[in-house]
Short mmCIF file of C-alpha atoms and ligand atoms in Angstrom, two decimals:
data_model
loop_
_atom_site.label_atom_id
_atom_site.label_comp_id
_atom_site.label_asym_id
_atom_site.label_seq_id
_atom_site.Cartn_x
_atom_site.Cartn_y
_atom_site.Cartn_z
CA UNK A 27 0.00 0.00 0.00
CA UNK A 28 2.68 2.50 1.04
CA UNK A 29 4.48 2.13 -2.32
CA UNK A 30 1.60 3.86 -4.08
CA UNK A 31 1.18 6.69 -1.54
CA UNK A 32 2.77 10.07 -2.16
CA UNK A 33 5.24 11.32 0.49
CA UNK A 34 3.76 12.97 3.58
CA UNK A 35 3.02 16.70 3.14
CA UNK A 36 4.50 17.21 6.63
CA UNK A 37 8.06 18.52 6.85
CA UNK A 38 10.21 18.54 9.99
CA UNK A 39 12.34 21.53 11.02
CA UNK A 40 14.55 19.20 13.08
CA UNK A 41 17.27 16.92 11.72
CA UNK A 42 16.56 13.42 13.01
CA UNK A 43 20.16 12.37 12.33
CA UNK A 44 21.81 15.23 14.25
CA UNK A 45 23.33 14.89 17.70
CA UNK A 46 22.36 17.03 20.68
CA UNK A 47 19.09 18.74 21.64
CA UNK A 48 16.81 20.22 18.99
CA UNK A 49 13.43 21.89 19.44
CA UNK A 50 11.37 22.41 16.30
CA UNK A 51 8.15 21.63 14.51
CA UNK A 52 6.41 19.22 12.22
CA UNK A 53 4.82 21.57 9.68
CA UNK A 54 1.64 20.55 7.90
CA UNK A 55 0.43 22.95 5.18
CA UNK A 56 -3.18 24.13 5.59
CA UNK A 57 -5.30 26.74 3.92
CA UNK A 58 -8.05 28.09 6.18
CA UNK A 59 -10.06 31.28 6.67
CA UNK A 60 -7.54 32.73 9.12
CA UNK A 61 -4.43 31.68 7.18
CA UNK A 62 -4.56 31.12 3.44
CA UNK A 63 -0.98 29.83 3.17
CA UNK A 64 -0.64 28.50 6.69
CA UNK A 65 0.69 25.50 8.53
CA UNK A 66 -0.26 23.39 11.51
CA UNK A 67 2.83 23.60 13.75
CA UNK A 68 3.33 20.46 15.83
CA UNK A 69 6.11 20.95 18.43
CA UNK A 70 8.78 18.26 18.49
CA UNK A 71 12.00 17.75 20.44
CA UNK A 72 14.80 15.38 19.47
CA UNK A 73 17.54 14.52 21.95
CA UNK A 74 20.31 12.34 20.53
CA UNK A 75 23.59 11.15 21.98
CA UNK A 76 25.59 8.48 20.22
CA UNK A 77 24.67 4.89 19.50
CA UNK A 78 21.61 3.37 21.08
CA UNK A 79 17.92 2.72 20.61
CA UNK A 80 15.33 5.29 19.60
CA UNK A 81 12.35 5.98 21.84
CA UNK A 82 9.28 7.80 20.56
CA UNK A 83 7.39 9.52 23.41
CA UNK A 84 3.97 10.95 22.63
CA UNK A 85 1.19 12.80 24.43
CA UNK A 86 -1.85 14.74 23.29
CA UNK A 87 -3.02 12.02 20.93
CA UNK A 88 -6.25 13.29 22.45
CA UNK A 89 -6.01 17.01 23.08
CA UNK A 90 -7.61 17.13 26.54
CA UNK A 91 -5.38 14.55 28.24
CA UNK A 92 -3.04 16.82 30.17
CA UNK A 93 -1.06 14.36 32.28
CA UNK A 94 0.98 13.30 29.24
CA UNK A 95 1.06 16.71 27.57
CA UNK A 96 2.35 18.49 30.65
CA UNK A 97 4.88 15.79 31.56
CA UNK A 98 6.35 15.69 28.06
CA UNK A 99 6.50 19.49 27.77
CA UNK A 100 8.47 19.43 31.04
CA UNK A 101 10.74 16.62 29.84
CA UNK A 102 11.38 18.28 26.46
CA UNK A 103 12.55 21.46 28.15
CA UNK A 104 14.86 19.72 30.63
CA UNK A 105 16.28 16.58 28.98
CA UNK A 106 19.97 17.02 28.11
CA UNK A 107 21.94 15.13 25.49
CA UNK A 108 24.28 13.70 28.13
CA UNK A 109 21.24 12.21 29.94
CA UNK A 110 20.50 10.03 26.92
CA UNK A 111 22.09 7.04 25.20
CA UNK A 112 20.61 6.79 21.71
CA UNK A 113 17.77 9.05 20.64
CA UNK A 114 14.58 10.30 22.31
CA UNK A 115 11.91 11.85 20.08
CA UNK A 116 9.27 13.77 22.04
CA UNK A 117 5.94 14.94 20.60
CA UNK A 118 3.91 16.25 23.57
CA UNK A 119 0.83 17.10 21.47
CA UNK A 120 0.37 14.70 18.56
CA UNK A 121 -2.96 16.33 17.75
CA UNK A 122 -1.77 19.91 18.32
CA UNK A 123 -4.94 21.59 16.95
CA UNK A 124 -7.04 19.57 19.43
CA UNK A 125 -4.69 20.36 22.33
CA UNK A 126 -4.73 24.08 21.52
CA UNK A 127 -8.53 23.96 21.52
CA UNK A 128 -8.60 21.99 24.79
CA UNK A 129 -10.59 19.28 23.05
CA UNK A 130 -10.30 15.55 22.45
CA UNK A 131 -10.70 15.97 18.71
CA UNK A 132 -9.43 18.44 16.14
CA UNK A 133 -11.36 21.70 15.60
CA UNK A 134 -10.05 21.72 12.00
CA UNK A 135 -11.76 18.58 10.77
CA UNK A 136 -13.37 16.95 13.81
CA UNK A 137 -10.76 14.22 13.63
CA UNK A 138 -10.06 11.86 16.53
CA UNK A 139 -6.38 11.14 15.89
CA UNK A 140 -6.44 7.80 17.69
CA UNK A 141 -9.23 6.63 15.39
CA UNK A 142 -7.43 7.84 12.25
CA UNK A 143 -4.56 5.37 11.80
CA UNK A 144 -2.83 4.34 9.65
CA UNK A 145 -3.81 7.68 8.09
CA UNK A 146 -3.73 9.08 4.58
CA UNK A 147 -1.42 11.74 3.05
CA UNK A 148 -4.39 12.92 0.96
CA UNK A 149 -6.88 12.90 3.85
CA UNK A 150 -7.90 15.62 6.28
CA UNK A 151 -5.47 17.26 8.71
CA UNK A 152 -5.90 14.57 11.36
CA UNK A 153 -5.46 11.74 8.90
CA UNK A 154 -2.35 13.43 7.49
CA UNK A 155 -0.84 13.62 11.00
CA UNK A 156 -1.58 9.92 11.52
CA UNK A 157 0.06 9.06 8.21
CA UNK A 158 3.23 10.95 9.15
CA UNK A 159 3.53 8.97 12.37
CA UNK A 160 2.83 5.67 10.58
CA UNK A 161 5.29 6.15 7.74
CA UNK A 162 7.97 8.49 9.14
CA UNK A 163 8.24 8.59 12.95
CA UNK A 164 7.24 5.06 13.95
CA UNK A 165 9.70 3.40 11.55
CA UNK A 166 12.52 5.42 13.22
CA UNK A 167 11.80 4.07 16.69
CA UNK A 168 12.55 0.86 18.55
CA UNK A 169 10.22 1.54 21.47
CA UNK A 170 7.19 3.82 21.74
CA UNK A 171 5.29 5.18 24.73
CA UNK A 172 1.92 6.89 24.23
CA UNK A 173 0.57 8.81 27.23
CA UNK A 174 -3.21 8.90 27.52
CA UNK A 175 -5.63 9.64 30.32
CA UNK A 176 -9.38 10.00 30.61
CA UNK A 177 -9.70 13.53 29.29
CA UNK A 178 -12.77 15.54 30.11
CA UNK A 179 -15.28 12.66 30.09
CA UNK A 180 -13.48 9.87 31.94
CA UNK A 181 -11.45 9.36 35.09
CA UNK A 182 -9.16 6.34 35.12
CA UNK A 183 -6.86 4.67 37.67
CA UNK A 184 -3.22 5.19 36.67
CA UNK A 185 -1.99 2.25 34.61
CA UNK A 186 0.46 1.29 31.88
CA UNK A 187 -0.67 -1.38 29.47
CA UNK A 188 0.27 -3.76 26.70
CA UNK A 189 -1.93 -5.72 24.30
CA UNK A 190 -2.11 -9.40 23.44
CA UNK A 191 -0.05 -9.76 20.25
CA UNK A 192 0.54 -12.57 17.77
CA UNK A 193 4.29 -12.19 18.34
CA UNK A 194 4.87 -13.43 21.89
CA UNK A 195 8.36 -11.89 22.13
CA UNK A 196 6.96 -8.49 21.13
CA UNK A 197 4.11 -8.86 23.62
CA UNK A 198 6.55 -9.74 26.42
CA UNK A 199 8.89 -6.85 25.62
CA UNK A 200 5.93 -4.44 25.67
CA UNK A 201 4.51 -5.91 28.88
CA UNK A 202 7.89 -5.63 30.60
CA UNK A 203 7.95 -1.93 29.69
CA UNK A 204 4.43 -1.46 31.03
CA UNK A 205 5.46 -3.05 34.34
CA UNK A 206 8.71 -1.04 34.45
CA UNK A 207 6.71 2.19 33.98
CA UNK A 208 5.72 1.65 37.60
CA UNK A 209 2.17 2.99 37.71
CA UNK A 210 -0.04 1.66 40.51
CA UNK A 211 -1.65 -0.70 37.98
CA UNK A 212 -0.34 -2.67 35.02
CA UNK A 213 -2.80 -3.98 32.49
CA UNK A 214 -3.36 -6.30 29.58
CA UNK A 215 -5.77 -4.08 27.71
CA UNK A 216 -8.77 -5.00 25.59
CA UNK A 217 -9.75 -2.32 23.05
CA UNK A 218 -13.36 -1.91 21.93
CA UNK A 219 -12.09 -1.41 18.37
CA UNK A 220 -8.33 -1.57 17.78
CA UNK A 221 -8.37 -1.21 13.99
CA UNK A 222 -7.64 2.51 13.67
CA UNK A 223 -5.56 3.03 16.84
CA UNK A 224 -2.02 4.42 16.92
CA UNK A 225 -1.28 1.40 19.12
CA UNK A 226 -2.10 -0.95 16.27
CA UNK A 227 -0.09 1.10 13.75
CA UNK A 228 2.98 0.85 16.00
CA UNK A 229 2.53 -2.80 16.96
CA UNK A 230 1.96 -3.86 13.35
CA UNK A 231 5.48 -2.58 12.56
CA UNK A 232 6.89 -4.96 15.16
CA UNK A 233 7.78 -2.19 17.60
CA UNK A 234 7.71 -2.46 21.37
CA UNK A 235 4.75 -0.37 22.50
CA UNK A 236 3.41 0.77 25.87
CA UNK A 237 0.24 2.76 26.30
CA UNK A 238 -1.05 4.36 29.49
CA UNK A 239 -4.07 5.88 31.16
CA UNK A 240 -2.98 8.22 33.95
CA UNK A 241 -5.97 9.99 35.46
CA UNK A 242 -8.57 12.15 33.79
CA UNK A 243 -11.21 14.81 34.12
CA UNK A 244 -9.44 17.13 31.69
CA UNK A 245 -6.81 18.28 34.19
CA UNK A 246 -3.74 17.08 36.04
CA UNK A 247 -2.80 16.86 39.70
CA UNK A 248 0.57 16.88 41.50
CA UNK A 249 0.10 13.14 42.04
CA UNK A 250 -0.78 12.30 38.43
CA UNK A 251 2.12 14.36 37.08
CA UNK A 252 4.60 12.87 39.56
CA UNK A 253 3.72 9.31 38.59
CA UNK A 254 3.69 10.15 34.87
CA UNK A 255 7.12 11.77 35.04
CA UNK A 256 8.48 8.86 37.08
CA UNK A 257 6.97 6.41 34.60
CA UNK A 258 8.51 8.08 31.55
CA UNK A 259 11.91 8.06 33.24
CA UNK A 260 11.48 4.38 34.23
CA UNK A 261 10.51 3.57 30.63
CA UNK A 262 13.68 5.20 29.27
CA UNK A 263 15.86 3.44 31.87
CA UNK A 264 14.20 0.07 31.21
CA UNK A 265 14.91 0.20 27.48
CA UNK A 266 18.49 1.42 27.95
CA UNK A 267 18.07 5.07 26.91
CA UNK A 268 18.92 6.52 30.32
CA UNK A 269 21.21 5.48 33.13
CA UNK A 270 19.87 5.10 36.65
CA UNK A 271 17.70 2.91 38.80
CA UNK A 272 14.06 2.18 38.08
CA UNK A 273 11.95 3.80 40.79
CA UNK A 274 9.28 1.34 41.85
CA UNK A 275 5.91 2.37 43.28
CA UNK A 276 5.71 2.26 47.05
CA UNK A 277 2.61 0.03 47.04
CA UNK A 278 2.61 -3.42 45.39
CA UNK A 279 1.55 -3.11 41.76
CA UNK A 280 -1.91 -4.44 40.93
CA UNK A 281 -2.17 -6.51 37.75
CA UNK A 282 -5.44 -6.24 35.86
CA UNK A 283 -6.75 -7.90 32.73
CA UNK A 284 -9.59 -6.90 30.43
CA UNK A 285 -10.59 -10.20 28.84
CA UNK A 286 -13.54 -8.94 26.79
CA UNK A 287 -16.19 -6.28 26.22
CA UNK A 288 -18.12 -7.24 29.38
CA UNK A 289 -15.66 -4.99 31.25
CA UNK A 290 -17.42 -1.96 29.78
CA UNK A 291 -20.75 -0.76 31.25
CA UNK A 292 -22.46 1.63 28.84
CA UNK A 293 -25.56 3.69 29.40
CA UNK A 294 -28.88 3.05 27.68
CA UNK A 295 -30.43 6.11 29.31
CA UNK A 296 -29.85 9.83 29.50
CA UNK A 297 -29.90 11.61 32.83
CA UNK A 298 -27.97 12.30 36.00
CA UNK A 299 -25.33 9.76 36.95
CA UNK A 300 -24.64 8.50 40.48
CA UNK A 301 -21.63 6.20 40.84
CA UNK A 302 -21.92 3.97 43.91
CA UNK A 303 -18.20 3.27 44.30
CA UNK A 304 -14.87 4.99 43.78
CA UNK A 305 -12.06 4.20 41.39
CA UNK A 306 -9.95 1.31 42.67
CA UNK A 307 -12.78 -0.27 44.70
CA UNK A 308 -13.62 -3.94 44.20
CA UNK A 309 -17.02 -4.99 42.86
CA UNK A 310 -18.79 -8.30 42.32
CA UNK A 311 -20.84 -9.36 39.32
CA UNK A 312 -24.41 -8.19 39.84
CA UNK A 313 -23.55 -5.39 42.27
CA UNK A 314 -25.11 -2.01 41.54
CA UNK A 315 -22.40 0.22 40.05
CA UNK A 316 -24.42 3.26 39.15
CA UNK A 317 -27.86 4.80 39.03
CA UNK A 318 -29.19 7.13 36.34
CA UNK A 319 -31.89 9.60 37.35
CA UNK A 320 -34.53 11.07 35.06
CA UNK A 321 -34.01 14.83 35.32
CA UNK A 322 -37.34 15.72 33.75
CA UNK A 323 -39.47 14.73 36.78
CA UNK A 324 -39.41 13.86 40.45
CA UNK A 325 -40.64 10.61 41.92
CA UNK A 326 -39.22 8.34 39.22
CA UNK A 327 -37.20 5.27 40.22
CA UNK A 328 -33.61 5.55 38.93
CA UNK A 329 -32.29 3.01 36.47
CA UNK A 330 -29.68 0.74 38.04
CA UNK A 331 -26.55 -0.42 36.27
CA UNK A 332 -24.80 -3.53 37.57
CA UNK A 333 -21.31 -4.96 37.18
CA UNK A 334 -21.20 -7.65 34.51
CA UNK A 335 -18.16 -9.28 36.11
CA UNK A 336 -16.12 -9.37 39.33
CA UNK A 337 -13.21 -6.95 39.45
CA UNK A 338 -11.91 -3.52 40.25
CA UNK A 339 -13.42 -0.25 39.04
CA UNK A 340 -10.66 1.11 36.81
CA UNK A 341 -12.53 3.82 34.91
CA UNK A 342 -15.66 5.90 35.34
CA UNK A 343 -17.52 8.59 33.53
CA UNK A 344 -16.32 11.94 34.90
CA UNK A 345 -19.19 14.39 34.19
CA UNK A 346 -22.33 13.88 36.27
CA UNK A 347 -24.59 14.02 33.24
CA UNK A 348 -24.74 10.91 31.12
CA UNK A 349 -26.18 10.21 27.68
CA UNK A 350 -27.14 7.22 25.59
CA UNK A 351 -24.13 5.02 24.81
CA UNK A 352 -21.73 6.74 27.20
CA UNK A 353 -19.35 4.48 29.09
CA UNK A 354 -20.38 4.69 32.75
CA UNK A 355 -17.80 2.37 34.24
CA UNK A 356 -15.10 -0.13 33.36
CA UNK A 357 -14.49 -3.16 35.56
CA UNK A 358 -11.22 -5.05 35.09
CA UNK A 359 -10.25 -8.44 36.48
CA UNK A 360 -7.48 -8.53 39.10
CA UNK A 361 -4.97 -11.25 38.18
CA UNK A 362 -1.81 -12.75 39.67
CA UNK A 363 0.12 -12.40 36.43
CA UNK A 364 -0.17 -10.82 33.00
CA UNK A 365 2.21 -13.25 31.34
CA UNK A 366 0.65 -16.10 29.43
CA UNK A 367 3.03 -18.55 31.11
CA UNK A 368 2.69 -16.93 34.51
CA UNK A 369 6.35 -16.01 35.05
CA UNK A 370 5.75 -12.30 35.69
CA UNK A 371 3.83 -12.54 38.95
CA UNK A 372 2.81 -9.68 41.20
CA UNK A 373 5.23 -8.61 43.91
CA UNK A 374 4.32 -9.88 47.38
CA UNK A 375 2.81 -7.24 49.69
CA UNK A 376 5.39 -8.03 52.39
CA UNK A 377 8.37 -7.18 50.20
ZN1 LIG B 5 -6.60 9.27 24.90
#
């Protein structure tokens, strides 16, 4: 397919082969009402120092997920060449137009970047950004870390995750990075539809890939930023791009699995949402997770939503108002190990 595609219209102002620290842009030509001969300017930092692997660090795949955006902006402004062995490519806001608008999706074409892969050089702005990652940036990297969180409509326990892959060695390398990240949770993640994800574009090129969810609500907190920054550093140390010791979380890591779509509880009503438990609390199949109240009248009995499986509440809708089809809650299964053979077991609480 790629043989017939024209080159990406995006040009980089950085030299990916140069040593040292460079701050620049990925420039995508646009022609809009406010700028006839304009460009989308996507900030990028490249830090290179000698031989070694290349890590691609991304945030702002969704523009309202600030834990990753803020952490990577901080890292880009502080990382020195002598800190690195190999090359670190940092794009804090993959979907820069969305991030500038404070939105999940792009104001230019409504595009959800993480539903736009592998992308198209002749498509809309969002699809063109996806295509550049698929055909230019991802092929440069050995390992990739994509920092997500819940954004404005979800709140999520902090976790790093890998996916089940056909290539067991690739799956294990990715899972090891997710564990090394050192969030309170590590997960084997089930996607509702993986076809158009960045994750799939990276994994299909045989690259080691770790994704994360690190909070939500369309903001960040001192806690969420501290664990994101620690996790990025741990990721770089684990894959040999930085010297130093991996900083483990103080509490034993909780391993969670999402075996299938029954983890997701979605609303079939519109109204006012009441969650009956907090993130991180355990729930049993059949327990009431949430109630949805009819806001058009008093005296009506709320609709109850129940857990479809035993597990831990790992994500919840953040706004109090809920609509048809919205995800209310996600329940994941707590497991001893995420490895298929069971060799990567959870640390003992006493240790
Ligand atoms: Zn996201």
